[in-house]
Coordinates of C-alpha atoms in Angstrom, one line a residue:
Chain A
X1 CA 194.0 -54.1 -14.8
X2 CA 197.0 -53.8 -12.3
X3 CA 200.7 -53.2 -12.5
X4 CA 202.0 -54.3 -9.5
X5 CA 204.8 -51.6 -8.8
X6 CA 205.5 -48.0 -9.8
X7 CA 208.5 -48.6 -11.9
X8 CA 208.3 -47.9 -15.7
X9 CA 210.5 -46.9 -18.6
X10 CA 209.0 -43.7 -20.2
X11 CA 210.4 -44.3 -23.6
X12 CA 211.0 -41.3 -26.4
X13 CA 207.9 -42.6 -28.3
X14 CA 208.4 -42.8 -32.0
X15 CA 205.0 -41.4 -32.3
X16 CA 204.9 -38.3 -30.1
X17 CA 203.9 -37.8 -26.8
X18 CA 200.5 -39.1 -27.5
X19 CA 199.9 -43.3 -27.5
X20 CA 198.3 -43.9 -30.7
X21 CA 194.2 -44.7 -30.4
X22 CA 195.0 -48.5 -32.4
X23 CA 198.3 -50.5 -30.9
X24 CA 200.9 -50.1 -33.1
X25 CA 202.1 -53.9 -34.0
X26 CA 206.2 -54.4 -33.4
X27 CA 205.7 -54.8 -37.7
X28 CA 204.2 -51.3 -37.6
X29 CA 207.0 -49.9 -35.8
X30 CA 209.5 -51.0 -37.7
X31 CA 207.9 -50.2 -41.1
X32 CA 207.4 -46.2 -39.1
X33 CA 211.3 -46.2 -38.2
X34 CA 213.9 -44.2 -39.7
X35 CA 217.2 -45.6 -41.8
X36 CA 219.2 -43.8 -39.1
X37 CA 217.7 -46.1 -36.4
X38 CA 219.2 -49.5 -38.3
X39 CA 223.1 -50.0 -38.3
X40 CA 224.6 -52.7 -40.8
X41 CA 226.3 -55.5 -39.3
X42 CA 229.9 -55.0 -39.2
X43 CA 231.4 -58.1 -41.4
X44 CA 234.7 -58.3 -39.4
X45 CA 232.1 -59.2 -36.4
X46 CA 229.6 -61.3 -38.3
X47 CA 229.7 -64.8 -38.6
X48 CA 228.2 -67.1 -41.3
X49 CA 227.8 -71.1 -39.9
X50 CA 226.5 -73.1 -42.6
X51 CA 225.0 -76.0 -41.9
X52 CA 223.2 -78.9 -43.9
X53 CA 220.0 -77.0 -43.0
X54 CA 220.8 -73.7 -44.5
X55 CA 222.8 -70.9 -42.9
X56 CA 223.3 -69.8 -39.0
X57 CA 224.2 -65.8 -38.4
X58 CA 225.9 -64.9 -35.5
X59 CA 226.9 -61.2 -34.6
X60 CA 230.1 -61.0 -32.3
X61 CA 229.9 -58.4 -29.4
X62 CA 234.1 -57.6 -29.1
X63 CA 233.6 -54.7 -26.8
X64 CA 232.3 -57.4 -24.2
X65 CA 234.7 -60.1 -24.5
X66 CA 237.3 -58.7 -26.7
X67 CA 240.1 -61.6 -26.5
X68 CA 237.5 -64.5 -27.0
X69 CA 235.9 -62.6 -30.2
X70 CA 239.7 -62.5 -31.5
X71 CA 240.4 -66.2 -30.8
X72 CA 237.3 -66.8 -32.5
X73 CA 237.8 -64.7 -35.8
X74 CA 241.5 -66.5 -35.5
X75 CA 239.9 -70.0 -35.5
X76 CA 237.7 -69.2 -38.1
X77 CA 240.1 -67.5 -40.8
X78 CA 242.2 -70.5 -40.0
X79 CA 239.2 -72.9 -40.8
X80 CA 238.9 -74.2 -38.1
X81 CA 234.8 -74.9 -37.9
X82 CA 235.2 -76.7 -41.0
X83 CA 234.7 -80.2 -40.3
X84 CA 233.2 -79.4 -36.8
X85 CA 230.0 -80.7 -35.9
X86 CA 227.3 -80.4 -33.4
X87 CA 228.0 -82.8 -30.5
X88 CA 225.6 -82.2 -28.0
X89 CA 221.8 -80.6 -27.9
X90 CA 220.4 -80.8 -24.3
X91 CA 216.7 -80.1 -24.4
X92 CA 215.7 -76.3 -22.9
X93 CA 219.5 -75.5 -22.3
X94 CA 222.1 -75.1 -25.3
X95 CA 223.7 -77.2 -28.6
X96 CA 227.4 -77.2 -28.6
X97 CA 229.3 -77.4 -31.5
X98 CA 233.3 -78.2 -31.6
X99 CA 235.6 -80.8 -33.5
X100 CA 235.4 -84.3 -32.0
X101 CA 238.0 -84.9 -28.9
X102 CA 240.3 -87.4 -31.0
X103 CA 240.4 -85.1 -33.6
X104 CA 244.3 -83.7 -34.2
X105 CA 243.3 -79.7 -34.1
X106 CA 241.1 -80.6 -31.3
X107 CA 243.9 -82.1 -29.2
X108 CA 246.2 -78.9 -30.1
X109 CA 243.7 -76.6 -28.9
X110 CA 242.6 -78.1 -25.6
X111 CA 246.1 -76.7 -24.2
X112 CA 245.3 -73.3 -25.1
X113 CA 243.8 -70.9 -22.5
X114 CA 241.9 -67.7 -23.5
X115 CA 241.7 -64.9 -20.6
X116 CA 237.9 -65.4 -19.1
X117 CA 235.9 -62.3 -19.9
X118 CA 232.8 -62.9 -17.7
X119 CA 232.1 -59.1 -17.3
X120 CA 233.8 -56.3 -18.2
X121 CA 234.1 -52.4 -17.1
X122 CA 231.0 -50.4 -16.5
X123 CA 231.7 -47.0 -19.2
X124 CA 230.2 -44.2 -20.2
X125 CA 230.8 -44.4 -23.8
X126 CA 229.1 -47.6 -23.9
X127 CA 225.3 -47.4 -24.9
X128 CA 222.7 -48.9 -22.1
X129 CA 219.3 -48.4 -22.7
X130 CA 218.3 -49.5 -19.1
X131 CA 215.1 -51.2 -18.5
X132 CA 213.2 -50.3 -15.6
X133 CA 211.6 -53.5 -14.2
X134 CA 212.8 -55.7 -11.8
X135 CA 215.2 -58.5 -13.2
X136 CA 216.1 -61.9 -10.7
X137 CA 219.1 -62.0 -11.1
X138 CA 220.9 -58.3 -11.6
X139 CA 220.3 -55.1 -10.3
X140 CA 219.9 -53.4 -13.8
X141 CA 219.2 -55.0 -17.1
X142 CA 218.8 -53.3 -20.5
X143 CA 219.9 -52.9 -23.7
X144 CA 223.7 -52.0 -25.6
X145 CA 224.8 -52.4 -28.8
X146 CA 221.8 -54.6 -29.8
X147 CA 223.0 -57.1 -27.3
X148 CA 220.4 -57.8 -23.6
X149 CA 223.2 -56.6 -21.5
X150 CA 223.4 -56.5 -17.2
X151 CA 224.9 -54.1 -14.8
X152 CA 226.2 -53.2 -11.1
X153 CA 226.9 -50.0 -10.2
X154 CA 228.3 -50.7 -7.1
X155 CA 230.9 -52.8 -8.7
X156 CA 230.9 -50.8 -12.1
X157 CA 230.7 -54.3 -13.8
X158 CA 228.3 -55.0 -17.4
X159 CA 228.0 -57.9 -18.9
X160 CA 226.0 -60.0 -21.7
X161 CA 223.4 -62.2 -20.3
X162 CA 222.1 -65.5 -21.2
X163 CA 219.0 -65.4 -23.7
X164 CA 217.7 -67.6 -26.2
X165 CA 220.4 -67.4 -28.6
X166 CA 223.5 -66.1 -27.1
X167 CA 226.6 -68.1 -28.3
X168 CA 229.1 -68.4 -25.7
X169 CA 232.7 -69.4 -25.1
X170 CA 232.7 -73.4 -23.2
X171 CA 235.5 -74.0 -20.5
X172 CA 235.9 -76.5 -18.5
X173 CA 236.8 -76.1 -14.5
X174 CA 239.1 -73.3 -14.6
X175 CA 237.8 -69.6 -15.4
X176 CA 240.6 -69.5 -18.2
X177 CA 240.0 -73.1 -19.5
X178 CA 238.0 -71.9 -22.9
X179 CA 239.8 -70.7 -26.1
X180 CA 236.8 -70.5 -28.5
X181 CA 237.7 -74.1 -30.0
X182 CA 233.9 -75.2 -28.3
X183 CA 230.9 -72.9 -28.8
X184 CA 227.5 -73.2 -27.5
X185 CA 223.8 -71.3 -28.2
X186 CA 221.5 -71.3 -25.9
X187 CA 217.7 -72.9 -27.1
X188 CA 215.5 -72.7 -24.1
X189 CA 214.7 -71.3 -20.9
X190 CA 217.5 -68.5 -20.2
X191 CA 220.1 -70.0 -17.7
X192 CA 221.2 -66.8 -16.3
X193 CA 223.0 -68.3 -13.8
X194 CA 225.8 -69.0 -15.9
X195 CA 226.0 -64.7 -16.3
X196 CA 229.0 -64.0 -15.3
X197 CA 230.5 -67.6 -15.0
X198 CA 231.3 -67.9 -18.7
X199 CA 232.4 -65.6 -21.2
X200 CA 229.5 -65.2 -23.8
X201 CA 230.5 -63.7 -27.4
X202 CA 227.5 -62.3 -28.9
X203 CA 224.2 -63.9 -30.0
X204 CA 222.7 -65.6 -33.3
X205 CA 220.6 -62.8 -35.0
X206 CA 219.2 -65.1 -37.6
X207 CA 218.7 -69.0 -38.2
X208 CA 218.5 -70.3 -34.6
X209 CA 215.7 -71.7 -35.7
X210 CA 218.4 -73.8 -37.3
X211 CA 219.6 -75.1 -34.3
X212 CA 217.0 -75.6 -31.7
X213 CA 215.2 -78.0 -33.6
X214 CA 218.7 -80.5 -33.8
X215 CA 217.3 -83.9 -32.3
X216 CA 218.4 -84.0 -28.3
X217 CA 221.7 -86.2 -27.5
X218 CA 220.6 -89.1 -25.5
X219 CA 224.0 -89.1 -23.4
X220 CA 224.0 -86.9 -20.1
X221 CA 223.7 -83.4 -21.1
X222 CA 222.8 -83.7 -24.1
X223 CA 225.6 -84.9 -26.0
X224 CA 225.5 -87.7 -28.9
X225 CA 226.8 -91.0 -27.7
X226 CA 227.3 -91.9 -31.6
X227 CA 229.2 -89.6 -34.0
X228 CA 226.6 -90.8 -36.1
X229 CA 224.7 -88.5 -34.6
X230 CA 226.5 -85.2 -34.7
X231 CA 225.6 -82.9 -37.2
X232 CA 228.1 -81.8 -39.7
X233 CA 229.1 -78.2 -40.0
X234 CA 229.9 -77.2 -43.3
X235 CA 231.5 -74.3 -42.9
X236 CA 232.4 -71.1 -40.3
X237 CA 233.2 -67.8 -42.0
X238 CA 233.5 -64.3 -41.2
X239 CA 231.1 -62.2 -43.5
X240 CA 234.1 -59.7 -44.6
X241 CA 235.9 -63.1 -46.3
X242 CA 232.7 -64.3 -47.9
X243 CA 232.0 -62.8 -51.5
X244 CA 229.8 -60.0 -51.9
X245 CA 227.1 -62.5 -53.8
X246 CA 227.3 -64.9 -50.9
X247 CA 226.9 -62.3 -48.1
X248 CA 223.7 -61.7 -46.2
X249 CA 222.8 -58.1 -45.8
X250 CA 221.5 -57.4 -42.4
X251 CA 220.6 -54.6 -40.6
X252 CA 219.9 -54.6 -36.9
X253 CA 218.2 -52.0 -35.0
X254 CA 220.0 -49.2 -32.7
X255 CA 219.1 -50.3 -29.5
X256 CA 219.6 -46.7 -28.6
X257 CA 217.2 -45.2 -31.4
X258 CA 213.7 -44.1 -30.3
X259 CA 211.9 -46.9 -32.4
X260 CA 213.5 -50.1 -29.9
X261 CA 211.9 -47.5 -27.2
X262 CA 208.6 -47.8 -29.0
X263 CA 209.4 -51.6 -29.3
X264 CA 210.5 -52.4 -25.4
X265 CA 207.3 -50.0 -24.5
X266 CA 204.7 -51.9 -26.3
X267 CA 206.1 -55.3 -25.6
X268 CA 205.8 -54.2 -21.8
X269 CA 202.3 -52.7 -22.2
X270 CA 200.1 -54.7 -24.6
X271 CA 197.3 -52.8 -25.9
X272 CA 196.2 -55.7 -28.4
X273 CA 192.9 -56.2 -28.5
X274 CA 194.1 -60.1 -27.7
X275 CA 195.5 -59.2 -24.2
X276 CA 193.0 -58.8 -21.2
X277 CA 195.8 -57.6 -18.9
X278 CA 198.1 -55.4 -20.5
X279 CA 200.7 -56.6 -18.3
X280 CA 203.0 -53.5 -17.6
X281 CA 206.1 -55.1 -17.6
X282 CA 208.6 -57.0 -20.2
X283 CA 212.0 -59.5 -19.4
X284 CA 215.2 -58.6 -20.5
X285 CA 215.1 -61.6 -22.6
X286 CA 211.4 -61.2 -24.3
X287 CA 212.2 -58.4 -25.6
X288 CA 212.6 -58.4 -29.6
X289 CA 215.9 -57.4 -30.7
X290 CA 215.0 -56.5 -34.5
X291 CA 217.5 -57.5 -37.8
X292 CA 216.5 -57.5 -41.0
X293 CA 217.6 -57.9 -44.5
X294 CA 218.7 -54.7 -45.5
X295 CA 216.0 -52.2 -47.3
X296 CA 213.9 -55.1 -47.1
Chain B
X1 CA 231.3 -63.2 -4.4
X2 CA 228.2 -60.5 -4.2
X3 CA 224.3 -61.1 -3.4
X4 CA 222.5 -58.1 -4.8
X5 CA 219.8 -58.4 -2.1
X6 CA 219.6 -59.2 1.3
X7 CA 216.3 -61.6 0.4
X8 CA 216.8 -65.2 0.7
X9 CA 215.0 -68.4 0.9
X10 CA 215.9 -70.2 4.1
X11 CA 214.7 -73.7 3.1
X12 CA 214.5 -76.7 6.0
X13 CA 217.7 -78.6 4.5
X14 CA 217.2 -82.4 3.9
X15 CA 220.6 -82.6 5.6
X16 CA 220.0 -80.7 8.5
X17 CA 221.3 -77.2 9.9
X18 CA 224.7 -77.6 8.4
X19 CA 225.7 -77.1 4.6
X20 CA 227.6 -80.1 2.9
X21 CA 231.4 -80.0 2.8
X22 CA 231.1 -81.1 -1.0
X23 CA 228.2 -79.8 -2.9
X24 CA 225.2 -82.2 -3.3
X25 CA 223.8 -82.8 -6.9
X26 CA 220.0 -82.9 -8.0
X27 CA 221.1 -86.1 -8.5
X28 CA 222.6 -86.6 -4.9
X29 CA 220.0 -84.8 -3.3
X30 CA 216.7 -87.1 -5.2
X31 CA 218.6 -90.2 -4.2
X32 CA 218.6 -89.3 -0.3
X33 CA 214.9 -88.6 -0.6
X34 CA 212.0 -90.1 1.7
X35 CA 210.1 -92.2 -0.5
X36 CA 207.0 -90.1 1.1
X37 CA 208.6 -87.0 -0.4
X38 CA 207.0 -88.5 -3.8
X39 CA 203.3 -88.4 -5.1
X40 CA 202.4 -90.4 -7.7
X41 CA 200.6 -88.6 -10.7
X42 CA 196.5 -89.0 -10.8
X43 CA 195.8 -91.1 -13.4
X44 CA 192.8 -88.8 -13.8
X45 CA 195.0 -85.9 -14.4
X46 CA 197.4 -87.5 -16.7
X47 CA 197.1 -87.4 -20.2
X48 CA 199.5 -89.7 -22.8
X49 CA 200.2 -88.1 -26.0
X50 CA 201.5 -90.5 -28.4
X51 CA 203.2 -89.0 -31.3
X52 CA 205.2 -91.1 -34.3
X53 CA 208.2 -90.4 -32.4
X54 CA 207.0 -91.4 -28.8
X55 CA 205.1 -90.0 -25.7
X56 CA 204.3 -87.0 -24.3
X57 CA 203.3 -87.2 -20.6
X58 CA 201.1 -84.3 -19.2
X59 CA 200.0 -83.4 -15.9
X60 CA 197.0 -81.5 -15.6
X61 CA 196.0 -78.9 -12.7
X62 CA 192.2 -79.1 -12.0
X63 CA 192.6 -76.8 -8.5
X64 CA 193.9 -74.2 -11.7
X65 CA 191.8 -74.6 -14.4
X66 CA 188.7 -76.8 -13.1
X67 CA 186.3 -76.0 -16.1
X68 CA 188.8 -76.6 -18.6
X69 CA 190.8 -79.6 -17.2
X70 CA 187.0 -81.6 -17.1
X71 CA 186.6 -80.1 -20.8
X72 CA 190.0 -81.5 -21.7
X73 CA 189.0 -84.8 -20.1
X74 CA 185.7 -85.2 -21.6
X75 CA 187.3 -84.7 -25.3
X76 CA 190.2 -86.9 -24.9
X77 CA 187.5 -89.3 -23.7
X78 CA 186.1 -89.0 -27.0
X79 CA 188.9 -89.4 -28.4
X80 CA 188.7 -86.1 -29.9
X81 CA 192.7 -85.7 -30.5
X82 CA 193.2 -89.3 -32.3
X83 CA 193.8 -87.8 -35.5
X84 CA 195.1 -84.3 -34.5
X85 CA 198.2 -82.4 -35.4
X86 CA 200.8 -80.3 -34.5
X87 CA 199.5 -77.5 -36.7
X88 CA 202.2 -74.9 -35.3
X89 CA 205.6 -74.6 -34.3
X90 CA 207.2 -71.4 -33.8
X91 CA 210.6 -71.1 -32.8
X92 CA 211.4 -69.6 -28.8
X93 CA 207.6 -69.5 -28.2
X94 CA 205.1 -72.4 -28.6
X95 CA 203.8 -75.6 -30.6
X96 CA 200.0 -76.0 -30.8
X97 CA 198.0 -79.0 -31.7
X98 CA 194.4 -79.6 -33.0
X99 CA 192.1 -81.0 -35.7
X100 CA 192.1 -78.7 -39.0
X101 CA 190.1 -76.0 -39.2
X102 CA 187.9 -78.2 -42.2
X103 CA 187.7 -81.1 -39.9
X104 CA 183.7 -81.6 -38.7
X105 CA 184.3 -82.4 -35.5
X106 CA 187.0 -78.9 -35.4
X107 CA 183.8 -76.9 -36.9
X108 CA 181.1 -78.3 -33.9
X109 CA 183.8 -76.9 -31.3
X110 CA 184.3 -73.8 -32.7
X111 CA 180.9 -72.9 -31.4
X112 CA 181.7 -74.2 -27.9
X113 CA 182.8 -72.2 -25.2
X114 CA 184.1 -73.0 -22.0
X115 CA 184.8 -69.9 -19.2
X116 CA 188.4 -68.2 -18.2
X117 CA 190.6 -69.5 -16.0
X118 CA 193.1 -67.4 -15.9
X119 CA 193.6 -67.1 -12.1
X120 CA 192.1 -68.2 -8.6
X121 CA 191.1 -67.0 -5.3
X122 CA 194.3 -67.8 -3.5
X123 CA 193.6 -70.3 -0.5
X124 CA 195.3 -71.1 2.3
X125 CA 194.5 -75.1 1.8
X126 CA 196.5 -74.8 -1.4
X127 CA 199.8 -75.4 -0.6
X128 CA 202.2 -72.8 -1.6
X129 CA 206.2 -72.7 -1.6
X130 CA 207.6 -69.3 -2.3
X131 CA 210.8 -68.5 -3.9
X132 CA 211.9 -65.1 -2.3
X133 CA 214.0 -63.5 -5.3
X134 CA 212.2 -60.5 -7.3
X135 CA 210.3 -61.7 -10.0
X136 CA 210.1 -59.2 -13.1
X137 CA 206.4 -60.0 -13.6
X138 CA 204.6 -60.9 -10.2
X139 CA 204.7 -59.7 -6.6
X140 CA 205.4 -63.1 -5.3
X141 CA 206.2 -66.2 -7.3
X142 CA 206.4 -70.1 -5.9
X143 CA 205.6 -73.6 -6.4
X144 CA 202.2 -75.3 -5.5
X145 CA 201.5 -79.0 -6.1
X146 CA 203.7 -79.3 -8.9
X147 CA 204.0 -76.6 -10.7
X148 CA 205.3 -72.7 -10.9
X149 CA 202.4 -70.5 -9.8
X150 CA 202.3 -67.0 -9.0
X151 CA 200.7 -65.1 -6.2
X152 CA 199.2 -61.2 -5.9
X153 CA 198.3 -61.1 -2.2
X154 CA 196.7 -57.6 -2.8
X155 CA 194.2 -59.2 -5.2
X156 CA 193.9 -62.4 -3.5
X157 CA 194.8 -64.3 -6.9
X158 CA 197.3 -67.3 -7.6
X159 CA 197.9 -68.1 -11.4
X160 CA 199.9 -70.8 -12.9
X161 CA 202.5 -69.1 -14.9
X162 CA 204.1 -69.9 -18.1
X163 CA 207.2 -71.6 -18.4
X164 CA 209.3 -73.9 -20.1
X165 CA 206.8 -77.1 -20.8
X166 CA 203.8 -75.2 -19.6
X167 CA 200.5 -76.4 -21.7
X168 CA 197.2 -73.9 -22.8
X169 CA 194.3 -73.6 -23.9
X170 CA 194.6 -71.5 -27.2
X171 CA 191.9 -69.1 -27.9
X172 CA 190.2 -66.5 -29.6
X173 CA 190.2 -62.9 -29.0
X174 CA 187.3 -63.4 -26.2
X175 CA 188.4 -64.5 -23.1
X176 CA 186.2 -67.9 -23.1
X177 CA 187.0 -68.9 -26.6
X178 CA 189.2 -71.3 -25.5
X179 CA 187.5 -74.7 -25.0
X180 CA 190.6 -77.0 -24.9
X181 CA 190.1 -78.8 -28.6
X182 CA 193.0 -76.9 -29.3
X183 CA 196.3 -76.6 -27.0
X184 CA 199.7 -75.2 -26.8
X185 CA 202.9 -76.1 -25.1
X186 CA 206.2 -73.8 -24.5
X187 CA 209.1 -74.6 -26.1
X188 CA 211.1 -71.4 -25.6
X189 CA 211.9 -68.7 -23.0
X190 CA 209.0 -68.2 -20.8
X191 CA 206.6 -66.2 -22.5
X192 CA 205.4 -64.6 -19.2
X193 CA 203.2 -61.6 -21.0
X194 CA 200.4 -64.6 -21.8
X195 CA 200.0 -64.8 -17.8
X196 CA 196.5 -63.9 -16.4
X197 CA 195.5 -63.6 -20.2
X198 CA 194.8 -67.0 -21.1
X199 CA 194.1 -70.8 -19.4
X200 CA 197.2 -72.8 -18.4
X201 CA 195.9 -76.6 -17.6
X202 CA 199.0 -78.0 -16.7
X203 CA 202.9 -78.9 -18.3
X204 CA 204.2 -81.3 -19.9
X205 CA 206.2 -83.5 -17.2
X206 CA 208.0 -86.3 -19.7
X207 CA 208.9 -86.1 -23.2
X208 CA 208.8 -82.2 -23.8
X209 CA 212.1 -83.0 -26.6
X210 CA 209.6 -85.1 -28.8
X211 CA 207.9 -81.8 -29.0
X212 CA 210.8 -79.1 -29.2
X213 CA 212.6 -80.6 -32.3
X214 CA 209.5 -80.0 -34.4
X215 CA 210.4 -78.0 -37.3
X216 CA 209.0 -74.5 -37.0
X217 CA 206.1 -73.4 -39.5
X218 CA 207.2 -71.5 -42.1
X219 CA 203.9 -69.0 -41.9
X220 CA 203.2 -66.3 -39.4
X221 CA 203.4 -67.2 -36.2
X222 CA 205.1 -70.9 -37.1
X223 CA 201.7 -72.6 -38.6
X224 CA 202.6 -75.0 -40.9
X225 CA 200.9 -73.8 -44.6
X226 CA 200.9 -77.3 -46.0
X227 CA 199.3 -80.0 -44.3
X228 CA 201.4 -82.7 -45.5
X229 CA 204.1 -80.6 -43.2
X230 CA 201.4 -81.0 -40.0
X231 CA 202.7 -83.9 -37.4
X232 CA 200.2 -86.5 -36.4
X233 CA 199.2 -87.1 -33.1
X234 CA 198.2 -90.8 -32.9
X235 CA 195.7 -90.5 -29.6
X236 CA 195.5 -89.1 -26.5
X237 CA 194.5 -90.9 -23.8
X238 CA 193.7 -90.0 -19.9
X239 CA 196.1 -92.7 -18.0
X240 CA 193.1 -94.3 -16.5
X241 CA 192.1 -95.5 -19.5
X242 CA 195.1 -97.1 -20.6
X243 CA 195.3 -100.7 -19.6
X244 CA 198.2 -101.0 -16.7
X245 CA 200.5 -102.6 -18.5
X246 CA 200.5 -99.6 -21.1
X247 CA 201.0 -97.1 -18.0
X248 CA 204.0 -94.8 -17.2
X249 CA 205.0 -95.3 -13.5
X250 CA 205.5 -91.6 -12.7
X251 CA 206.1 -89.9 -9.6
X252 CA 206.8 -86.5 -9.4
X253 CA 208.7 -84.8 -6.2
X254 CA 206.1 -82.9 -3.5
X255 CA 207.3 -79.4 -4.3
X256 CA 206.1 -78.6 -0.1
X257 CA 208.8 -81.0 0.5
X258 CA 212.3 -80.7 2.6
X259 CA 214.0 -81.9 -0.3
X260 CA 212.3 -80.0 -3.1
X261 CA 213.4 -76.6 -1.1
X262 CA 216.8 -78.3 -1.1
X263 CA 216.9 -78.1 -4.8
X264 CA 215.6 -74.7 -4.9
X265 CA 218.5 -73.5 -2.6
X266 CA 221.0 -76.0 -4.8
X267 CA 219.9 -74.2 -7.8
X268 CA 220.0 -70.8 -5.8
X269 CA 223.6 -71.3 -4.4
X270 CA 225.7 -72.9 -7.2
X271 CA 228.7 -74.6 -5.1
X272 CA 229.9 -77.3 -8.0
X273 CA 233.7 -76.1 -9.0
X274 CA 232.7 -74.8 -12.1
X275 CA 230.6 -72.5 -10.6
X276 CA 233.1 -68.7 -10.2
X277 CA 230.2 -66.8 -8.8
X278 CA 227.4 -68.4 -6.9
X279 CA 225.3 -66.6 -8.3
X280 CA 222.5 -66.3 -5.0
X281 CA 219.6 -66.4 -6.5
X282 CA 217.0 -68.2 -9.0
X283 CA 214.0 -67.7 -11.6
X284 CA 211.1 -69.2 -11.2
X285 CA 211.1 -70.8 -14.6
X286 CA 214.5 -72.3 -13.9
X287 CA 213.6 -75.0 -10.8
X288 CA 213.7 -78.3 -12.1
X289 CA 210.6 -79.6 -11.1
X290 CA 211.7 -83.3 -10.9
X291 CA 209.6 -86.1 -12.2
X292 CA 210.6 -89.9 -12.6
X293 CA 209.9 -93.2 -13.0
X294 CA 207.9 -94.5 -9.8
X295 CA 211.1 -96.4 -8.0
X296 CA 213.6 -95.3 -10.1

């Protein structure tokens, strides 16, 4: 076996200085951690989508684009989503959902402007569990507030990046152009170059299953030529207006505790008997960014 | 604007020494091709899968995976997938088709075993087109004849790597378990770890959406538990056996060519308004590796 460069993240393991003699499976890990190491999902920053197919969860990351994640909660208590409908799903890129152009609300909303919020602040008090391999496209990559996160220190910027399931913010030309009226996910291959070119908003933690299977638009990029073809959404509600009996409880794991070290470590080093090259390495977006019903 | 590092490809542009006033799209830049910029696929590497919903093209890689691309060929010859399935779907990683497990013809190749090919002797005959951004999992990374490949000059090895589309040889816990009677395609972010430890034959060049939409399995790992939920493949066929008239005229874009490192430095340097940050730079996974029909 050979890892290519000297670079490695020596994690807090879970288990003690020693690796253990069998791997630990992710499943393992997670049944070994500690309630301490989970942190419920704040409702005021959860969102439930429900479509036809059963329900979409996305968790809203406000301390990374907090004006967007407002206009959004706005839109939503004002239900807006209701009625909305998937217009476009472009094969290995994203789905879009929105209300249809003609629509009345639609027209309203294409005049307001929402400040970008591409990147934000590098600061202390925010959590960043860096990763120690080499990324393509920023100088530092890791982990904050459950969320695959980039950095420059030299121009003490972080922002989210684009993985497979981060919900951002569409605009058209200008930076300021989006208002949170049009949201996208992404469902392939992560397009990182749109880090730092559009705001994202946080990522869906559960049911993107959901969405990546929506039949591909036959227009250009993916969106429906027929509104025949867009997919209704039923509903979009923050989890803290929802009941208590219709509320999901999840639980996400600290992406600061010692057991996501355990998880980024043996997703980088894979001692399964399976794997003839361990590899020694892991991608900001392959790494497994646990939530779970709660005490389940 | 900022560029991270000073590493940069400096591709021979199809329009000379001088960048475009207005950005040139894929689109632009495929129509000013040289018609000798094109290859047309082998109809001995080109398998048609033909599913309810339509077909899959694949283009195999025989200077990657020799053993197993002639073992792929001799069973579709036999027809050996006519009356397989999509027994697996699992969200963000892969779908995987065979015959059932209780199938007779499944049980015979269970037994059979067909050797590793998870890398090669690099070669100096095999063309090779490097992309010259850091690469989180491989010293150098690239295109040859078609496809992403990585390199480890140290170790004189080139593998294909996995990426959007890529298509494997599933396997066992031994290393030449595999025997191609049962294969895999990507459907999610590149799964990168699986480089170097199992077979990649090839990707699938047309008709990868007929394959994403699948629903996922509801067991472990996305197999399907019910085989009334399985998806039928109807056959698969080399191209050279299909009568002409039945063929799909595809050419696929030389990736040693002027205007394939065009692309490359397109995607690389985003100059289309939208675009607030150039961003500089570009994964090996997200190259469009342009296919079409032949005259198109």
């Amino acid at each position: 076996m050979t890892r290519w460069l000297a670079v490695a993240i020596l994690p807090a393991l879970a288990w003690g200085a020693e690796p253990p003699a069998k791997p630990l499976s992710l499943a393992d890990l997670l049944q070994a951690s500690a309630p301490t190491e989970w942190r419920d999902l704040d409702p005021q920053g959860t969102l439930y989508m429900d479509l036809p197919a059963g329900r979409v969860v996305i968790e809203l990351a406000p301390d990374y684009a907090p004006a967007n994640v407002e206009a959004i909660r706005r839109l939503v208590r004002d239900k807006y989503f209701d009625g909305s409908f998937v217009i476009r799903s472009q094969d290995n890129y994203v789905v879009q959902w929105a209300r249809p152009d003609s629509d009345e609300r639609a027209k309203a909303m294409a005049k307001v402007k929402v400040k970008a919020e591409f990147e934000r602040p590098m600061d202390r008090k925010l959590e960043f569990t860096r990763l120690a391999y080499p990324d393509t496209y920023a100088p530092e990559v890791g982990f904050s507030q459950g969320f695959a996160v980039a950095r420059d220190a030299k121009r003490g910027q972080a922002w989210l990046v684009h993985c497979y399931g981060s919900v951002g913010v569409g605009r058209d030309n200008d930076a300021d152009s989006g208002n949170g009226s049009e949201l996208y996910a992404v469902i392939g291959q992560s397009p990182r170059s749109l880090d730092r070119n559009i705001t994202l908003v946080g990522r869906i933690v559960r049911g993107i299953e959901l969405m990546s299977v929506i039949p591909r638009g036959p227009g250009p990029m993916g969106f429906y030529e027929k509104p025949s073809d867009y997919v209704p959404i039923k509903s979009v509600r923050l989890a803290a207006d929802v009941p208590d009996a219709d509320r999901v409880r999840l639980e996400a794991l600290r992406t600061d505790s010692a057991t996501f070290r355990a998880v980024v470590e043996t997703r980088a080093n894979r001692r399964e008997e399976w794997f003839k090259d361990p590899v020694g390495r892991v991608g900001v977006c392959n790494v497994p960014l646990p939530v779970r019903i709660k005490g389940s």
